[in-house]
Coordinates of C-alpha atoms and ligand atoms in Angstrom, one line a residue:
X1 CA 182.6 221.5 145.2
X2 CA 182.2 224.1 147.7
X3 CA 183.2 227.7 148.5
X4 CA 182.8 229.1 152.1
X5 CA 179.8 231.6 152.1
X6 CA 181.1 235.2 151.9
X7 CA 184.7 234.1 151.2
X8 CA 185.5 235.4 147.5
X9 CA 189.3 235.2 147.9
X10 CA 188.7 231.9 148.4
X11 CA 187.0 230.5 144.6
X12 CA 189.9 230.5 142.6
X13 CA 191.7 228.5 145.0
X14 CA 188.8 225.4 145.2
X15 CA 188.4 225.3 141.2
X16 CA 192.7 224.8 141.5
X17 CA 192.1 222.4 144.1
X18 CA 189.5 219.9 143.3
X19 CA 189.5 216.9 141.2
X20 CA 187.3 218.4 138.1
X21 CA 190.2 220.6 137.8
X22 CA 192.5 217.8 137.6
X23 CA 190.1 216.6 135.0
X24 CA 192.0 219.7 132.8
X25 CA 194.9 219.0 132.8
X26 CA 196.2 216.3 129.9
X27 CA 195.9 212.1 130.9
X28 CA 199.1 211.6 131.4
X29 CA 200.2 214.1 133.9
X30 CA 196.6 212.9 135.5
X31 CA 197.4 209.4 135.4
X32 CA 201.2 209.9 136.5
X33 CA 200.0 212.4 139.4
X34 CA 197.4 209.7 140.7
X35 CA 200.0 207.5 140.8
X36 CA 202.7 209.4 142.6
X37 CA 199.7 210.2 145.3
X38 CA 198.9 206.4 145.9
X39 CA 202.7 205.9 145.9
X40 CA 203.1 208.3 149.0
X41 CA 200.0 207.6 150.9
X42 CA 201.3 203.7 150.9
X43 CA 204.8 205.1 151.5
X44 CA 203.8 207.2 154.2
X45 CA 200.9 204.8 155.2
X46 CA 203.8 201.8 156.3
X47 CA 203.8 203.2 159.4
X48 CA 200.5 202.3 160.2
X49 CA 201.5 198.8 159.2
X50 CA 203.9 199.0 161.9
X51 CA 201.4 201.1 164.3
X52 CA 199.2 198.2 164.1
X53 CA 202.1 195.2 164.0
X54 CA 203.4 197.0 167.2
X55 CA 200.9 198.1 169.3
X56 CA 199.5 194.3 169.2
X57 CA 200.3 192.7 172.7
X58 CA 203.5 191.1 172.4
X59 CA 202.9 187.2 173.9
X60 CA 206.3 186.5 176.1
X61 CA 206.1 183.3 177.9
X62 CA 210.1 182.6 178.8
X63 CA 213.3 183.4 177.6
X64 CA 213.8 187.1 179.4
X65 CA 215.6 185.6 182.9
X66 CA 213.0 185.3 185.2
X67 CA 209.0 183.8 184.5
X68 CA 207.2 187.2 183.7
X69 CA 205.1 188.4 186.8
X70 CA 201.7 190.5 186.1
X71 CA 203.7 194.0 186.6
X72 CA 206.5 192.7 183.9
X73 CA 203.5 192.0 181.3
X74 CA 201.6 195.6 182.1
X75 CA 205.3 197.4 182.0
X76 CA 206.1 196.0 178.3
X77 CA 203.1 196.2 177.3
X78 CA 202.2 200.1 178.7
X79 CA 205.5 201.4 178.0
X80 CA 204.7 201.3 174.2
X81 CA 201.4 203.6 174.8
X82 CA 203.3 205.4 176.9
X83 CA 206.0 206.4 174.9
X84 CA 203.6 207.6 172.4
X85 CA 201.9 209.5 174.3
X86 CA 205.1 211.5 175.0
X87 CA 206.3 211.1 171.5
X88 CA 203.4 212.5 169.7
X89 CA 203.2 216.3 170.8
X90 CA 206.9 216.6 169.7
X91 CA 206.6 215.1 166.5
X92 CA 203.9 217.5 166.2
X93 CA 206.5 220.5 167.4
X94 CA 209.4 219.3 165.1
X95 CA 207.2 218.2 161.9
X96 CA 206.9 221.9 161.5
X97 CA 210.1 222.9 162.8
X98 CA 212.3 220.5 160.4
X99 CA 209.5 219.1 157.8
X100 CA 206.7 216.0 157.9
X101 CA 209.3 213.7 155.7
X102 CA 212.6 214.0 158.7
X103 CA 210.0 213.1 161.0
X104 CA 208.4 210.1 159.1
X105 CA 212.3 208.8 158.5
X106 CA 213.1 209.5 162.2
X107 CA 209.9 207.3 163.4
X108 CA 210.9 204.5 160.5
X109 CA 214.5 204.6 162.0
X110 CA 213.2 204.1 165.5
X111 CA 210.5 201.3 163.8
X112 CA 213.8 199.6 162.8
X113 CA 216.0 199.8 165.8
X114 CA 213.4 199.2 168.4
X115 CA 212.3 195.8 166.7
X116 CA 215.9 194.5 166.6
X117 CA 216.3 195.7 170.3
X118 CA 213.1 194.1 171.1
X119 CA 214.5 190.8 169.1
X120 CA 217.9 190.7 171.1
X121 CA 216.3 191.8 174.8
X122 CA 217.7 189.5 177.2
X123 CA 216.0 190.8 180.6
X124 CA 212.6 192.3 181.2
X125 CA 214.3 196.0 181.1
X126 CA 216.0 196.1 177.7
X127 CA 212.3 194.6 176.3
X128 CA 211.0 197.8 178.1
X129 CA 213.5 199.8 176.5
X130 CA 212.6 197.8 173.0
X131 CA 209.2 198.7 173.4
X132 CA 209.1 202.2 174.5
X133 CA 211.8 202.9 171.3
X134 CA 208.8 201.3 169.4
X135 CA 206.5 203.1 171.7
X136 CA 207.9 206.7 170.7
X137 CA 208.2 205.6 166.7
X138 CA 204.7 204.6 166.8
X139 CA 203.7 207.6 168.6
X140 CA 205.4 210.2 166.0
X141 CA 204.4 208.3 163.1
X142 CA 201.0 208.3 164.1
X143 CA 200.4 212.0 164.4
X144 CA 202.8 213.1 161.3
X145 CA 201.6 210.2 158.5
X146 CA 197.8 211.5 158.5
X147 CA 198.9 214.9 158.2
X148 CA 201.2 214.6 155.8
X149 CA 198.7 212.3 153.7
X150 CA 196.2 215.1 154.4
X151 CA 198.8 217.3 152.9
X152 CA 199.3 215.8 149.6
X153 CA 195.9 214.3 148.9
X154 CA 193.1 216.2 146.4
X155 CA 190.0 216.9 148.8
X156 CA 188.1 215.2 147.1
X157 CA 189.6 211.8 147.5
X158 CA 191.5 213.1 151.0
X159 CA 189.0 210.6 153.2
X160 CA 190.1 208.3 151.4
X161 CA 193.5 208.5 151.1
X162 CA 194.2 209.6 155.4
X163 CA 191.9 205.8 155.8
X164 CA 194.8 203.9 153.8
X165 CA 196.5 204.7 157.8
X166 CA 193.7 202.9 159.1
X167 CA 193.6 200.0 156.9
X168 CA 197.9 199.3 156.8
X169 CA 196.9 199.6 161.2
X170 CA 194.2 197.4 161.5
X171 CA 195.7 195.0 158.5
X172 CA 199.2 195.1 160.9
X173 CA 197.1 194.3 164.0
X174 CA 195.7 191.2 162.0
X175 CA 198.9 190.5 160.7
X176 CA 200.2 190.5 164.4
X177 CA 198.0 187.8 165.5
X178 CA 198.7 185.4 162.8
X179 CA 202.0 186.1 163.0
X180 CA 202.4 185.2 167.1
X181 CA 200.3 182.4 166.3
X182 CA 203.1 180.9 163.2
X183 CA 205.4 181.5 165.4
X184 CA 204.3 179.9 168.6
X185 CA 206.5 180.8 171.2
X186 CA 208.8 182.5 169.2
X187 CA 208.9 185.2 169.9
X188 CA 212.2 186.7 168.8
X189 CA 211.1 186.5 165.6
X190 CA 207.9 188.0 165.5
X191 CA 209.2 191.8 167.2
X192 CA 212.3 191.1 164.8
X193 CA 209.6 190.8 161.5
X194 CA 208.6 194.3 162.0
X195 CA 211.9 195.7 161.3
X196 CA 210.7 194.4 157.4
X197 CA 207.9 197.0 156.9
X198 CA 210.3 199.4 158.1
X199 CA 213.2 198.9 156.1
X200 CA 210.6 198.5 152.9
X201 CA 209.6 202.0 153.9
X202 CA 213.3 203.4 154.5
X203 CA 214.2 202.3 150.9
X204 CA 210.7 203.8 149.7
X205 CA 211.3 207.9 151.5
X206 CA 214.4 208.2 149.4
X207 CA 211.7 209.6 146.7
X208 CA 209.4 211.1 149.0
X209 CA 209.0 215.1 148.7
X210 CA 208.2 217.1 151.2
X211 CA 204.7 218.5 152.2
X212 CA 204.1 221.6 149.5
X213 CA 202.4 223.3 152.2
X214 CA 204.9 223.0 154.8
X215 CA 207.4 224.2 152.3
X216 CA 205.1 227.3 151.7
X217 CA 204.7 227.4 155.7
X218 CA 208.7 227.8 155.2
X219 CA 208.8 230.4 152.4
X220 CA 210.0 227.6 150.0
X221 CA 207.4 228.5 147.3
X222 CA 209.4 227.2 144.5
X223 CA 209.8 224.0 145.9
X224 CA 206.2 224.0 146.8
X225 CA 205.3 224.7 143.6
X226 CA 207.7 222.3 142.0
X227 CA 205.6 219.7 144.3
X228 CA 202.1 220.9 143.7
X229 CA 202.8 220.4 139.9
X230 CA 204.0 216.5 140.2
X231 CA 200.7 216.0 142.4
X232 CA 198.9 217.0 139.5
X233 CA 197.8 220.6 140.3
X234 CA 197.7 223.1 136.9
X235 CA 198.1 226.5 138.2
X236 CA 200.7 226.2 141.0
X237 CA 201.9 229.3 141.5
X238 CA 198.4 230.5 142.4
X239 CA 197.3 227.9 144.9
X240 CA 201.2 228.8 146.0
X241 CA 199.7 232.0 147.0
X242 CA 196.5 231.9 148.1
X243 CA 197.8 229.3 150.9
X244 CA 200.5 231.8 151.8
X245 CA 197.6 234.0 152.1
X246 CA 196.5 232.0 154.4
X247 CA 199.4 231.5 156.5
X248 CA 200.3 235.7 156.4
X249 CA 196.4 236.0 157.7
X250 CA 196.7 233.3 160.8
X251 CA 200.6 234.7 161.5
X252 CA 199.2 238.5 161.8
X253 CA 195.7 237.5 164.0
X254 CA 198.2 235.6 166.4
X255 CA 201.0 237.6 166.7
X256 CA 203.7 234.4 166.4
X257 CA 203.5 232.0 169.2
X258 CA 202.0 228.5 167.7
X259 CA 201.0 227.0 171.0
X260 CA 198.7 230.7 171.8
X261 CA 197.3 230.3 168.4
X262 CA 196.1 227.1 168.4
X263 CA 194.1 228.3 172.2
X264 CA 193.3 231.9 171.6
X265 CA 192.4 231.8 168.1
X266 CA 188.9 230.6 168.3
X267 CA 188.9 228.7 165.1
X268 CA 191.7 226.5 165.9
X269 CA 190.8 226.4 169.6
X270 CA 187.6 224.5 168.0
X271 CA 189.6 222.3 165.9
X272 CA 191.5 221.1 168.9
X273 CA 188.3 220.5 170.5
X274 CA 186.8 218.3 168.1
X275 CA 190.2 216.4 167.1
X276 CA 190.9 215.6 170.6
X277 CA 187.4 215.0 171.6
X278 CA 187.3 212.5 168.7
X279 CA 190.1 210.5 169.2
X280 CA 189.0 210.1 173.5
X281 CA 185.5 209.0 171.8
X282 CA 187.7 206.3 169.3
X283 CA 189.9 205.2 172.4
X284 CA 187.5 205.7 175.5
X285 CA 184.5 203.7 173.7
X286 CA 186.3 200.5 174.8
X287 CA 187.6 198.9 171.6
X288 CA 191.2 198.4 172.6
X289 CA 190.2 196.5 175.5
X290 CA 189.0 193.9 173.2
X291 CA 192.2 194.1 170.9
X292 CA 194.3 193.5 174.1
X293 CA 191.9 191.4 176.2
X294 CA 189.6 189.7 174.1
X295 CA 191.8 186.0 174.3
X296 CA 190.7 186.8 178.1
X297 CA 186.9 187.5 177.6
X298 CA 186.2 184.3 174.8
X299 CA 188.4 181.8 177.8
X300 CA 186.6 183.3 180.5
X301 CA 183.2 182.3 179.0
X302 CA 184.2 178.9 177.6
X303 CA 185.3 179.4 174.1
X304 CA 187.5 176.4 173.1
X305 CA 190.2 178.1 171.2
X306 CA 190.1 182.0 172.5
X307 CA 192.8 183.2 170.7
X308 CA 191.2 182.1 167.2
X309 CA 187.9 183.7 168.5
X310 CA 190.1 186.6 168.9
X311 CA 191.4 186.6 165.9
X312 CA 187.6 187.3 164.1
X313 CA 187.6 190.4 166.1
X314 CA 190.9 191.4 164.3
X315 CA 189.7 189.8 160.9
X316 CA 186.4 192.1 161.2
X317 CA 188.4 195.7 162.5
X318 CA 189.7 194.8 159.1
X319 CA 187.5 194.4 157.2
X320 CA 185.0 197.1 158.3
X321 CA 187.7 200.0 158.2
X322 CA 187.7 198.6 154.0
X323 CA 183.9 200.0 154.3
X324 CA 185.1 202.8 155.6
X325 CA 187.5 203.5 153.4
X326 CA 185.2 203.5 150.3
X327 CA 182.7 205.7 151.5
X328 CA 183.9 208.1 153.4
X329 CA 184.6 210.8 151.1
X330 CA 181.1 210.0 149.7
X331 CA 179.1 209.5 152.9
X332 CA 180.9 212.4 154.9
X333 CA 183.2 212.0 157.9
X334 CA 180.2 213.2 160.5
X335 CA 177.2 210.9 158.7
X336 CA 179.4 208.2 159.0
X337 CA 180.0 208.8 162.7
X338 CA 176.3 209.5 163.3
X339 CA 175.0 206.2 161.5
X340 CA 177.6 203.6 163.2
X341 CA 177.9 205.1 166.9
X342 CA 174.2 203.7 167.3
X343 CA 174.9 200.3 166.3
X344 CA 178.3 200.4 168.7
X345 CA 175.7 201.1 171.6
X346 CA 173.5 198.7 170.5
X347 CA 176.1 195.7 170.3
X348 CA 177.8 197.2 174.0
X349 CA 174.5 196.9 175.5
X350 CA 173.5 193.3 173.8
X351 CA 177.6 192.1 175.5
X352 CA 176.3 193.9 178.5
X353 CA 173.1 191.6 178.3
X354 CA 175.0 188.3 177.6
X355 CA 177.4 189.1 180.3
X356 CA 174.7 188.7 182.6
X357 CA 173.6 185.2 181.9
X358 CA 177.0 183.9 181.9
X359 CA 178.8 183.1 184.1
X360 CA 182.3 185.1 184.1
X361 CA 184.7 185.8 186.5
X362 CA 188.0 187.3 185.6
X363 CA 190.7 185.8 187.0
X364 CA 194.4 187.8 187.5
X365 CA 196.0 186.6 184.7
X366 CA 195.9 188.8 181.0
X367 CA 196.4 185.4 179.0
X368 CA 194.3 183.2 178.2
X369 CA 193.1 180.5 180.3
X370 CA 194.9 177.4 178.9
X371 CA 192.3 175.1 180.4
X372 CA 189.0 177.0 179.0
X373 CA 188.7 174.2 176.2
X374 CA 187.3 172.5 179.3
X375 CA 183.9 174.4 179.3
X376 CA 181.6 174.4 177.0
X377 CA 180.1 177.5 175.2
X378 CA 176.2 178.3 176.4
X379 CA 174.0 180.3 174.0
X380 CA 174.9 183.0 175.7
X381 CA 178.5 183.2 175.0
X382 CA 177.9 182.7 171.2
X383 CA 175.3 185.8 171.8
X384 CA 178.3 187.7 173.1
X385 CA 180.9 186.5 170.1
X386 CA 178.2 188.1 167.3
X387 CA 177.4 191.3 169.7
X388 CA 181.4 192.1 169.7
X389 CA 181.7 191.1 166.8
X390 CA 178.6 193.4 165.6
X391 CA 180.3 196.4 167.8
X392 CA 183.7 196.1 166.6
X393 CA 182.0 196.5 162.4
X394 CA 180.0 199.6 163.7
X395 CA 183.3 200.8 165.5
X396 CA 185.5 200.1 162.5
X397 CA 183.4 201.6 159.8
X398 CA 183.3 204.8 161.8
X399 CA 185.1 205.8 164.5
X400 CA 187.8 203.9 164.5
X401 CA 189.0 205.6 160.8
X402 CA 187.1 209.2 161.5
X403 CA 189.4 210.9 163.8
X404 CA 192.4 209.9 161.7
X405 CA 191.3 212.6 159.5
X406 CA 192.1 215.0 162.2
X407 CA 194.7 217.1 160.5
X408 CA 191.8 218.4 157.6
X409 CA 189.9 220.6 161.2
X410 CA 193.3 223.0 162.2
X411 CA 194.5 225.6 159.8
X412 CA 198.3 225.5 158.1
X413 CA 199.9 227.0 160.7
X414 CA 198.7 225.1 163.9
X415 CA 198.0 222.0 161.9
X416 CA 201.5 219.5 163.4
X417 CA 200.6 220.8 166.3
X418 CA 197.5 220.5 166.7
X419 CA 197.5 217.3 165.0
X420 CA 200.3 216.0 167.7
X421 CA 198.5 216.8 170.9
X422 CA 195.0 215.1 169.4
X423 CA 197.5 212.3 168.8
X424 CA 198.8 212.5 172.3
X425 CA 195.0 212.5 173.7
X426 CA 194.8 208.8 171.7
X427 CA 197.6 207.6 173.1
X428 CA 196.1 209.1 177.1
X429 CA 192.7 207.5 176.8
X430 CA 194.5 204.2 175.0
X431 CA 196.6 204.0 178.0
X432 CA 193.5 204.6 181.0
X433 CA 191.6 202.2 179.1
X434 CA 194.4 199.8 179.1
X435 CA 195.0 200.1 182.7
X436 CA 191.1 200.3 183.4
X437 CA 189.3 197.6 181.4
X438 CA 191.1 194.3 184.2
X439 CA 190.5 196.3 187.1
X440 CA 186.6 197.8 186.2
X441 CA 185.8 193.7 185.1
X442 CA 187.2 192.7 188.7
X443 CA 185.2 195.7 190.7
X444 CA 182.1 195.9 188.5
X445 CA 182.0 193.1 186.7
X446 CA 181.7 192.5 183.0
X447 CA 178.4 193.8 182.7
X448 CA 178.3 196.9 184.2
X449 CA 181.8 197.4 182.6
X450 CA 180.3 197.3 178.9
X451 CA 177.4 199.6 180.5
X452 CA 179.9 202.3 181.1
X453 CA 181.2 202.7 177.3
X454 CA 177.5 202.3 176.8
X455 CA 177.6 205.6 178.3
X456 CA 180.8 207.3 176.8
X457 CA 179.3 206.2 173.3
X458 CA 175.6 207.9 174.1
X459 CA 177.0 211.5 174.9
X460 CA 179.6 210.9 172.3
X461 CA 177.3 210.8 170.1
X462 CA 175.1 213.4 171.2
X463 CA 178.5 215.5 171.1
X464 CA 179.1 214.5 167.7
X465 CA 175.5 215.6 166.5
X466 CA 176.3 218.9 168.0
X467 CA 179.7 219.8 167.5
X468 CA 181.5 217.9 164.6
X469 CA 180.8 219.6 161.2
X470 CA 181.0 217.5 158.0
X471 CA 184.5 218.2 156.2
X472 CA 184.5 216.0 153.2
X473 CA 185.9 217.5 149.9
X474 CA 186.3 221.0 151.7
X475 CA 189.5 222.3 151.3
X476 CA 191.7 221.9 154.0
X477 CA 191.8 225.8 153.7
X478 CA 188.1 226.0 153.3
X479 CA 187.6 224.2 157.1
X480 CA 189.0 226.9 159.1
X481 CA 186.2 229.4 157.6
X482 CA 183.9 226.9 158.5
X483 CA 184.8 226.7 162.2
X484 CA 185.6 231.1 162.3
X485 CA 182.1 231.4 163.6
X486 CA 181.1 228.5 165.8
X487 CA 180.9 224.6 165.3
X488 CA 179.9 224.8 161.5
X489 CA 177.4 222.2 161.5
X490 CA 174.6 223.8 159.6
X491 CA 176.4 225.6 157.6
X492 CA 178.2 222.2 156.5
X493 CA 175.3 220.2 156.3
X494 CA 173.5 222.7 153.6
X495 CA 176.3 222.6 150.8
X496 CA 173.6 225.8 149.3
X497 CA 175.2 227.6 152.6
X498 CA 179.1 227.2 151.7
X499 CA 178.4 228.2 148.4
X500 CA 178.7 232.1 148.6
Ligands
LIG601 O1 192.3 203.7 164.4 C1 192.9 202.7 165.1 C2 192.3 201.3 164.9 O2 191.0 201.4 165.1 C3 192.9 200.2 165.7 O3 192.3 199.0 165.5 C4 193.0 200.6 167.1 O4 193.7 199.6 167.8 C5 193.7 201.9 167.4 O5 193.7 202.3 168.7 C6 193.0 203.0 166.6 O6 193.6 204.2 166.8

């Protein structure tokens, strides 16, 4: 447990907070508290079901009017990052205008609507309009789910919980595949399926409480209190106060408008740096391009059956965020990052290699080649299967479930917002890598196309070693202390340091 050096106000608040205190209070409550957490987090955590189901390339062959032309497929398929993008910041705005919990029920609503839309399209526009309602849905849940999770969780076990996002989205994204591939051609049915998760989730918010700390935020302490206590916290009313400390400190240094605190206060202008550098690292390192395009890579170097081939890069996202998930409140958000980016370079570069000995030359089309069964598979193209396969594990265990945790870096105050437009820089780099990866395979070629997030994941990481300080089972009150002075690294590598 750890105390922010110089900080006094700040003890009584980590002993309430961490989970040897929960250790106090009688079984029961601790047992029935645990529960209630898990209960939200997979509550909440549905929507990354559904962020992962729906952000999945949708395969339309027929059925919409007219055969789909290149720009149909690129405008269904962007108009979903797109609307994210847009959707994100103002989730941010109104989670702490109106609450976490309206916005998580306004994004399931959308979830639900936008997959019957999508189900019932019956011309290329009303799929675009499907999409984009999915788009927005996916973009709002995405920045208010983590934070909320962060909200609720013990710090201790907060890692862990804010990861249970990234396993329902890269479990949805598996599910995805398997799903368009039951359904062959079908596709009505698969967009109509994700309305399931959604309505699951609907029945589920019914008994979902609101964010204590937003409710303090709002001068609700009762409630907040009320809250606190089912989540298994002993002395309420004082971890009641000491965050409305908090919030009375950052409301008097910023004199009241959200959007100049979170740039001229030079804590949170940090926090904004590091959440939104993070999630450009996670989106401009290249991985989506394989989640949308990799049926195209494994056909355009002779695999028989690309989209099963595709499928194992799905399968092993999955898998590898499970590694993630168990050690990250153990290993630390930053050692994590600092161990895996390495290994992403290293299976980049080895794709770069086999790219060169292959012979590989995309062709207009974003499907699959249905004649690739025709070639057969060199050395070099099985070389290339492991090293993306070998990227995609160091990616998953790292940065792919790291800057989820973004909420944890911005004090109470700035924290939807901040957490909104670091969502919205995901959904900007998702989107140029989406429109990028084709083109830079056409222009550069494959090789020197892997040699460039080569180079996004080399001063990443450099970045990372510099600027990203390790947050695990600080208090999400305790990280803005950390970043007051400058990037915290030291001070949050030497635990002797926080420990005033
Ligand atoms: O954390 C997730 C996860 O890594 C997904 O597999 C990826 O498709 C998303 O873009 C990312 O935000």
């Amino acid at each position: 447990m750890r105390a922010v050096a110089g900080d006094e106000s700040q003890q009584p608040l980590i002993a309430d907070e961490s989970g040897d205190d929960a250790t106090a209070l009688p079984e029961v409550t601790r047992k029935q508290a645990n529960r209630l957490i898990w209960l939200l987090t997979l509550s909440a955590g549905l929507s990354g079901l559904l962020f992962g189901y729906d952000s999945t390339l949708v395969s339309i062959h027929e059925d919409l009017g007219r055969p789909l032309s290149t720009f149909d497929l690129s405008a269904i398929t962007s108009s979903t990052s797109l609307l994210a993008l847009l959707a994100s910041p103002l989730a941010g705005h109104f989670a702490d205008v109106v609450g976490r919990r309206p916005v998580i029920a306004a994004a399931c609503g959308l979830f639900i609507f936008g997959a019957l839309f999508q189900s019932a399209a019956t011309n290329v526009w009303t799929m675009v309009i499907g999409r984009s309602v999915v788009g927005a849905a996916v973009g709002a849940a995405s920045a208010v789910v983590p934070l909320y999770i962060a909200e609720i969780a013990p710090a201790d076990r907060r890692g862990q919980l804010v990861s249970v996002q990234s396993l329902f989205i890269t479990g949805g994204q598996v599910v995805a595949y398997l799903a368009g591939w039951a359904v062959m051609g079908r596709w009505r049915w698969s967009v109509g399926f994700g309305s399931v998760p959604a309505l699951i989730q609907a029945a589920l918010l019914v008994g979902m409480p609101e964010s204590p700390r937003w409710l303090v935020l709002k001068g609700r302490d009762d409630e907040a209190a009320a809250v606190f206590t089912r989540l298994g916290h002993d002395d309420c009313d004082h971890i009641v106060s000491q965050v409305k400390h908090e919030v009375q400190e950052e409301q008097l240094s910023a004199g009241g408008s959200m959007f100049k605190e979170l740039i001229t206060v030079p804590a949170n202008r940090r926090a904004l740096t590091i959440a939104a550098g993070l999630q450009a690292l996670q989106q401009l390192s290249g991985f989506n391009s394989l989640m949308y395009f990799s049926a195209t890579i494994f056909s355009l170097v002779g695999f028989t059956s690309p989209i099963g081939t595709s499928l194992s890069i799905s399968v092993s996202n999955f898998v590898f965020t499970l590694l993630a998930f168990a050690i990250i409140d153990t290993v630390g958000r930053r050692r994590i990052l600092l161990y895996s980016i390495p290994f992403m370079i290293l299976g980049l570069a080895s794709c770069a290699l086999a790219f060169l000995h292959i012979d590989a030359s995309p062709s207009d089309s974003m499907s699959p080649s249905s004649d690739a069964s025709a070639e057969t598979s060199s050395p070099w193209s099985l070389v290339l299967l492991f090293s993306l396969i070998f990227y995609v594990a160091a990616y998953a265990s790292g940065l792919g479930c790291v800057p989820w945790q973004q909420s944890e870096l911005f004090s109470l105050s700035v924290r939807s917002m901040g957490s909104g437009l670091a969502t919205a820089t995901n959904w900007t780099s998702n989107f140029i890598v989406g429109a990028t990866f084709l083109p830079m395979m056409h222009a550069l070629g494959p090789s020197v196309t892997f040699l460039v997030y080569v180079f996004i994941c080399l001063v990443g990481y450099i970045w990372v070693w510099r600027c990203y300080p390790e947050t695990k089972s600080l208090e999400l009150e305790q990280v803005k202390k950390l970043l007051e002075n400058g990037w915290g690294v030291r001070a949050s590598e030497r635990p002797s340091d926080l420990n005033g």
